[in-house]
Each structure stands twice: as structure tokens, then as C-alpha cells.
Amino acid sequence: NGTIETIGVKYGGFFPANASVAVNQSGVDDVPASTITFTTNVADPRGPFSLAMVIDRSGSMASRTDPNDASSPTKIDAMELAGNLFYDTIAPYTIGADETGLVFFEGDATHEEPDGMNFFVPFEQSNLDAITTAIDDATPGGSTSMGDGLQLARTQGFDGTSNRKIAVVLTDGYQNSPELIDDTAADFFNAGTRNLLIGGAPYPEDRSEARRG
């Protein structure tokens, strides 16, 4: 009689749904030495997501990340690096129904897209190339209306999908123009947004609503 051991596969974050386990078996009773591969297709427990990347390209993003070092990168440079690194990291772990969209905000909000692209698009390489190119081409200027960026992501993106809703906001946190994040975050969460992640905000009040995610 042989012994069968169960190997658990832990899912979390954006790991893929397909698991393949190879077991080396050597001379168990009358079973000759062999290699057995078990492959299972498990429905991804997290379900598909729609991810809005909401990026600050206001005038303050032209300032240096270190105000005391003129050679330090600008905030817009840091944002471009973070945005591209985020997509490079997450893309390999997406599933077919996952999708993403891009919003820029300054005094107003803009959904910038290649011709013919819907707000949310699949994580296909051509779509990711278009999105990361738009991030690289961002030019800072104007005031900062973070709430407008969230509102646009909700009304043009999240209101039209039944997927899990996630927003990633890249900003230096210097809001100075309505709508502010506190003006719009309640509507954002009431619309079913499960995650609101804000990177780079220096002031606790800019993150107060984000804690609800």
C-alpha cells in the first residue's frame, strides 16, 4: 500500500488559477519508478477584477522628489516608474476576464485612450503598451482635483462592470481644487469599489477615506 500526500496550493492576490504538481515516485510496492503529473484547473476564488489606474499629472508633480537635491528625479518621473513597474508586476498574474483603464487628473480628469479603446480593456500586450506609453508621455501642469479623477473612474468605468472594482491612485497628495477625495470617496465605495489604494500622499487627511478600502 502506497501513501498519497496532498500538496496544498495557496491562492492570494493575483496568482494564476492553474496549478501543476509533479510527484516523483520510486518503487512503491509493485508500482515501478515513474513521474506522475497532476494538473488541476481551479476556478480563481477572487473572481475577475476591473482596475482603474488614476494618475496625478498636476503642476506639483514637476517638483523634485527631494526638494534639497536638484539632481533627484521629479515626482512625475517617479510616478511613471511606479506605474510601469506596477503593470509589469501584475500582468503575468491576471486572468482572461481581468481588465484595466487609465485616468489622468489635474484641475479636471481625462480618460486618455488609444482610438477605439473602451474605458476598461483586457490585459493584452497591445493594450498595456498603449497605457504605459500614455503614462510615459504624461506632462505635469494645472491644479489638483483628485476627486475628479475618482469620479471619472466610477462613472465611465466602474458603473458599467460587475467585476471586482479596484482603484490605484498615484499622487503627491497636494489637493487644491474641487472635487476633493473626501467629496467623492463615499460615492466611490457605495458603487461597490472594494479597494482604493493611494500611493505618495503625504498628509493623513488625504488618506482618511482610503482606509475604508
Short mmCIF file of C-alpha atoms in Angstrom, two decimals:
data_model
loop_
_atom_site.label_atom_id
_atom_site.label_comp_id
_atom_site.label_asym_id
_atom_site.label_seq_id
_atom_site.Cartn_x
_atom_site.Cartn_y
_atom_site.Cartn_z
CA ASN A 1 0.00 0.00 0.00
CA GLY A 2 1.36 3.35 -1.03
CA THR A 3 0.94 6.72 0.63
CA ILE A 4 -0.65 9.68 -1.13
CA GLU A 5 0.34 13.11 0.09
CA THR A 6 -1.79 16.15 -0.66
CA ILE A 7 0.09 19.25 -1.71
CA GLY A 8 -1.87 22.41 -0.98
CA VAL A 9 -1.82 25.33 -3.37
CA LYS A 10 -2.41 28.67 -1.70
CA TYR A 11 -4.13 31.37 -3.71
CA GLY A 12 -3.86 35.04 -2.97
CA GLY A 13 -3.51 38.36 -4.72
CA PHE A 14 -3.13 37.81 -8.43
CA PHE A 15 -1.77 34.28 -8.62
CA PRO A 16 -2.94 32.16 -11.56
CA ALA A 17 -5.76 29.66 -11.31
CA ASN A 18 -3.97 26.73 -12.95
CA ALA A 19 -1.79 24.57 -10.71
CA SER A 20 0.50 21.78 -11.85
CA VAL A 21 2.24 19.46 -9.38
CA ALA A 22 4.89 16.88 -10.32
CA VAL A 23 5.44 13.94 -7.98
CA ASN A 24 8.46 11.62 -8.25
CA GLN A 25 7.56 8.10 -7.19
CA SER A 26 10.20 5.36 -6.82
CA GLY A 27 9.27 1.70 -6.41
CA VAL A 28 6.19 1.85 -4.17
CA ASP A 29 5.16 -1.81 -3.79
CA ASP A 30 4.55 -3.15 -7.30
CA VAL A 31 4.45 0.31 -8.92
CA PRO A 32 7.60 0.96 -10.97
CA ALA A 33 9.58 4.15 -10.61
CA SER A 34 7.76 6.88 -12.53
CA THR A 35 6.91 10.52 -12.65
CA ILE A 36 3.28 11.47 -12.27
CA THR A 37 1.98 14.95 -13.05
CA PHE A 38 -1.29 16.15 -11.59
CA THR A 39 -2.83 19.16 -13.28
CA THR A 40 -5.93 20.84 -11.94
CA ASN A 41 -7.94 23.78 -13.20
CA VAL A 42 -9.35 25.61 -10.21
CA ALA A 43 -11.79 28.46 -10.54
CA ASP A 44 -9.98 31.58 -9.33
CA PRO A 45 -11.57 32.36 -5.93
CA ARG A 46 -11.00 36.10 -6.22
CA GLY A 47 -13.05 36.49 -9.41
CA PRO A 48 -12.21 38.90 -12.24
CA PHE A 49 -11.30 42.50 -11.44
CA SER A 50 -11.56 45.87 -13.15
CA LEU A 51 -8.61 48.04 -12.17
CA ALA A 52 -8.56 51.80 -12.69
CA MET A 53 -5.13 53.45 -12.62
CA VAL A 54 -5.80 57.08 -11.55
CA ILE A 55 -2.72 59.27 -12.01
CA ASP A 56 -1.91 62.80 -10.86
CA ARG A 57 -0.25 64.94 -13.54
CA SER A 58 -0.85 68.31 -11.88
CA GLY A 59 1.76 71.08 -11.68
CA SER A 60 3.18 69.95 -8.34
CA MET A 61 4.28 66.69 -9.97
CA ALA A 62 7.00 68.66 -11.77
CA SER A 63 8.80 69.29 -8.48
CA ARG A 64 11.69 67.16 -7.25
CA THR A 65 11.16 64.12 -5.04
CA ASP A 66 13.86 65.57 -2.80
CA PRO A 67 13.46 69.36 -2.66
CA ASN A 68 17.00 69.67 -1.32
CA ASP A 69 18.57 67.76 -4.19
CA ALA A 70 18.32 69.31 -7.65
CA SER A 71 19.54 66.06 -9.20
CA SER A 72 16.74 63.95 -7.71
CA PRO A 73 14.02 62.73 -10.09
CA THR A 74 10.81 64.69 -10.43
CA LYS A 75 7.60 63.34 -8.97
CA ILE A 76 6.24 62.74 -12.47
CA ASP A 77 9.35 60.65 -13.24
CA ALA A 78 8.76 58.61 -10.08
CA MET A 79 5.10 58.20 -11.00
CA GLU A 80 5.97 56.94 -14.47
CA LEU A 81 8.38 54.40 -13.00
CA ALA A 82 5.83 53.25 -10.40
CA GLY A 83 3.01 52.95 -12.93
CA ASN A 84 5.06 50.93 -15.38
CA LEU A 85 6.50 48.73 -12.64
CA PHE A 86 3.00 48.07 -11.32
CA TYR A 87 1.75 46.85 -14.71
CA ASP A 88 4.90 44.79 -15.32
CA THR A 89 4.40 43.09 -11.95
CA ILE A 90 0.68 42.42 -12.10
CA ALA A 91 0.23 41.44 -15.75
CA PRO A 92 1.61 37.87 -15.51
CA TYR A 93 -0.91 37.03 -12.77
CA THR A 94 -4.07 38.21 -14.46
CA ILE A 95 -6.83 36.01 -15.87
CA GLY A 96 -8.82 36.42 -19.06
CA ALA A 97 -11.69 38.47 -17.64
CA ASP A 98 -9.44 40.95 -15.78
CA GLU A 99 -9.32 44.44 -17.26
CA THR A 100 -7.78 47.85 -16.66
CA GLY A 101 -8.23 51.51 -17.56
CA LEU A 102 -6.26 54.75 -17.18
CA VAL A 103 -7.35 58.15 -15.83
CA PHE A 104 -5.25 61.31 -15.50
CA PHE A 105 -6.28 64.24 -13.35
CA GLU A 106 -5.13 67.78 -12.80
CA GLY A 107 -7.79 70.54 -12.47
CA ASP A 108 -10.11 68.15 -14.32
CA ALA A 109 -9.97 64.45 -15.14
CA THR A 110 -9.34 62.81 -18.50
CA HIS A 111 -9.67 59.26 -19.70
CA GLU A 112 -6.90 59.05 -22.27
CA GLU A 113 -7.01 56.10 -24.57
CA PRO A 114 -5.90 54.90 -27.99
CA ASP A 115 -8.52 55.30 -30.72
CA GLY A 116 -11.36 52.84 -30.29
CA MET A 117 -10.34 51.68 -26.80
CA ASN A 118 -13.12 51.28 -24.23
CA PHE A 119 -12.60 52.51 -20.69
CA PHE A 120 -11.66 49.04 -19.45
CA VAL A 121 -9.64 46.75 -21.69
CA PRO A 122 -8.15 43.26 -21.25
CA PHE A 123 -4.59 42.82 -20.02
CA GLU A 124 -3.34 42.20 -23.55
CA GLN A 125 0.14 43.36 -24.52
CA SER A 126 -1.07 45.88 -27.11
CA ASN A 127 -3.36 47.49 -24.53
CA LEU A 128 -0.63 47.56 -21.90
CA ASP A 129 1.78 49.10 -24.40
CA ALA A 130 -0.71 51.89 -25.12
CA ILE A 131 -1.35 52.52 -21.42
CA THR A 132 2.32 52.57 -20.40
CA THR A 133 3.15 54.85 -23.33
CA ALA A 134 0.46 57.28 -22.15
CA ILE A 135 1.95 57.15 -18.64
CA ASP A 136 5.44 57.85 -20.00
CA ASP A 137 4.13 60.81 -22.03
CA ALA A 138 2.35 62.48 -19.09
CA THR A 139 3.22 66.20 -18.76
CA PRO A 140 2.54 67.96 -15.42
CA GLY A 141 0.53 71.17 -15.22
CA GLY A 142 -2.51 72.78 -13.61
CA SER A 143 -4.20 72.37 -10.24
CA THR A 144 -5.03 69.11 -8.45
CA SER A 145 -8.52 67.62 -8.31
CA MET A 146 -8.13 64.08 -7.04
CA GLY A 147 -11.87 63.70 -6.57
CA ASP A 148 -12.49 64.41 -10.25
CA GLY A 149 -10.19 61.51 -11.14
CA LEU A 150 -12.13 59.14 -8.88
CA GLN A 151 -15.48 60.35 -10.18
CA LEU A 152 -14.45 59.75 -13.78
CA ALA A 153 -13.20 56.25 -12.98
CA ARG A 154 -16.52 55.49 -11.32
CA THR A 155 -18.96 56.97 -13.83
CA GLN A 156 -17.20 55.91 -17.04
CA GLY A 157 -15.64 52.70 -15.76
CA PHE A 158 -16.91 51.05 -12.59
CA ASP A 159 -20.60 51.80 -13.11
CA GLY A 160 -20.51 49.62 -16.22
CA THR A 161 -18.89 46.47 -14.82
CA SER A 162 -19.85 43.68 -12.43
CA ASN A 163 -16.21 42.76 -11.79
CA ARG A 164 -14.43 43.42 -8.52
CA LYS A 165 -13.55 47.12 -8.57
CA ILE A 166 -10.05 48.31 -7.67
CA ALA A 167 -8.57 51.79 -7.96
CA VAL A 168 -4.87 52.63 -7.69
CA VAL A 169 -4.19 56.36 -7.25
CA LEU A 170 -0.68 57.71 -7.82
CA THR A 171 -0.36 61.24 -6.43
CA ASP A 172 1.78 63.50 -4.26
CA GLY A 173 -1.37 64.27 -2.28
CA TYR A 174 -1.42 68.06 -2.70
CA GLN A 175 -5.13 68.65 -3.41
CA ASN A 176 -6.04 72.25 -4.13
CA SER A 177 -9.09 72.12 -6.41
CA PRO A 178 -12.55 70.53 -6.11
CA GLU A 179 -13.62 67.85 -6.26
CA LEU A 180 -11.52 66.63 -3.32
CA ILE A 181 -11.19 62.97 -2.43
CA ASP A 182 -13.37 63.40 0.66
CA ASP A 183 -16.11 64.81 -1.59
CA THR A 184 -16.27 61.73 -3.79
CA ALA A 185 -14.93 58.72 -1.87
CA ALA A 186 -18.31 57.85 -0.30
CA ASP A 187 -19.94 57.57 -3.74
CA PHE A 188 -16.94 55.59 -4.89
CA PHE A 189 -17.33 52.96 -2.17
CA ASN A 190 -21.13 52.94 -2.35
CA ALA A 191 -20.76 51.99 -6.01
CA GLY A 192 -19.08 48.77 -4.88
CA THR A 193 -15.39 49.66 -5.06
CA ARG A 194 -13.61 47.18 -2.81
CA ASN A 195 -10.10 48.61 -2.91
CA LEU A 196 -8.80 52.18 -3.12
CA LEU A 197 -5.02 52.34 -2.88
CA ILE A 198 -3.28 55.71 -2.76
CA GLY A 199 0.47 55.98 -3.25
CA GLY A 200 2.54 59.00 -2.31
CA ALA A 201 0.05 61.09 -0.32
CA PRO A 202 1.98 62.89 2.45
CA TYR A 203 -0.98 64.06 4.54
CA PRO A 204 -3.15 61.78 6.73
CA GLU A 205 -6.32 63.67 5.72
CA ASP A 206 -5.71 62.74 2.09
CA ARG A 207 -5.86 59.08 3.04
CA SER A 208 -8.77 59.19 5.51
CA GLU A 209 -11.36 57.73 3.15
CA ALA A 210 -8.89 55.32 1.59
CA ARG A 211 -8.67 53.39 4.85
CA ARG A 212 -12.18 52.10 4.19
CA GLY A 213 -10.85 50.03 1.27
#
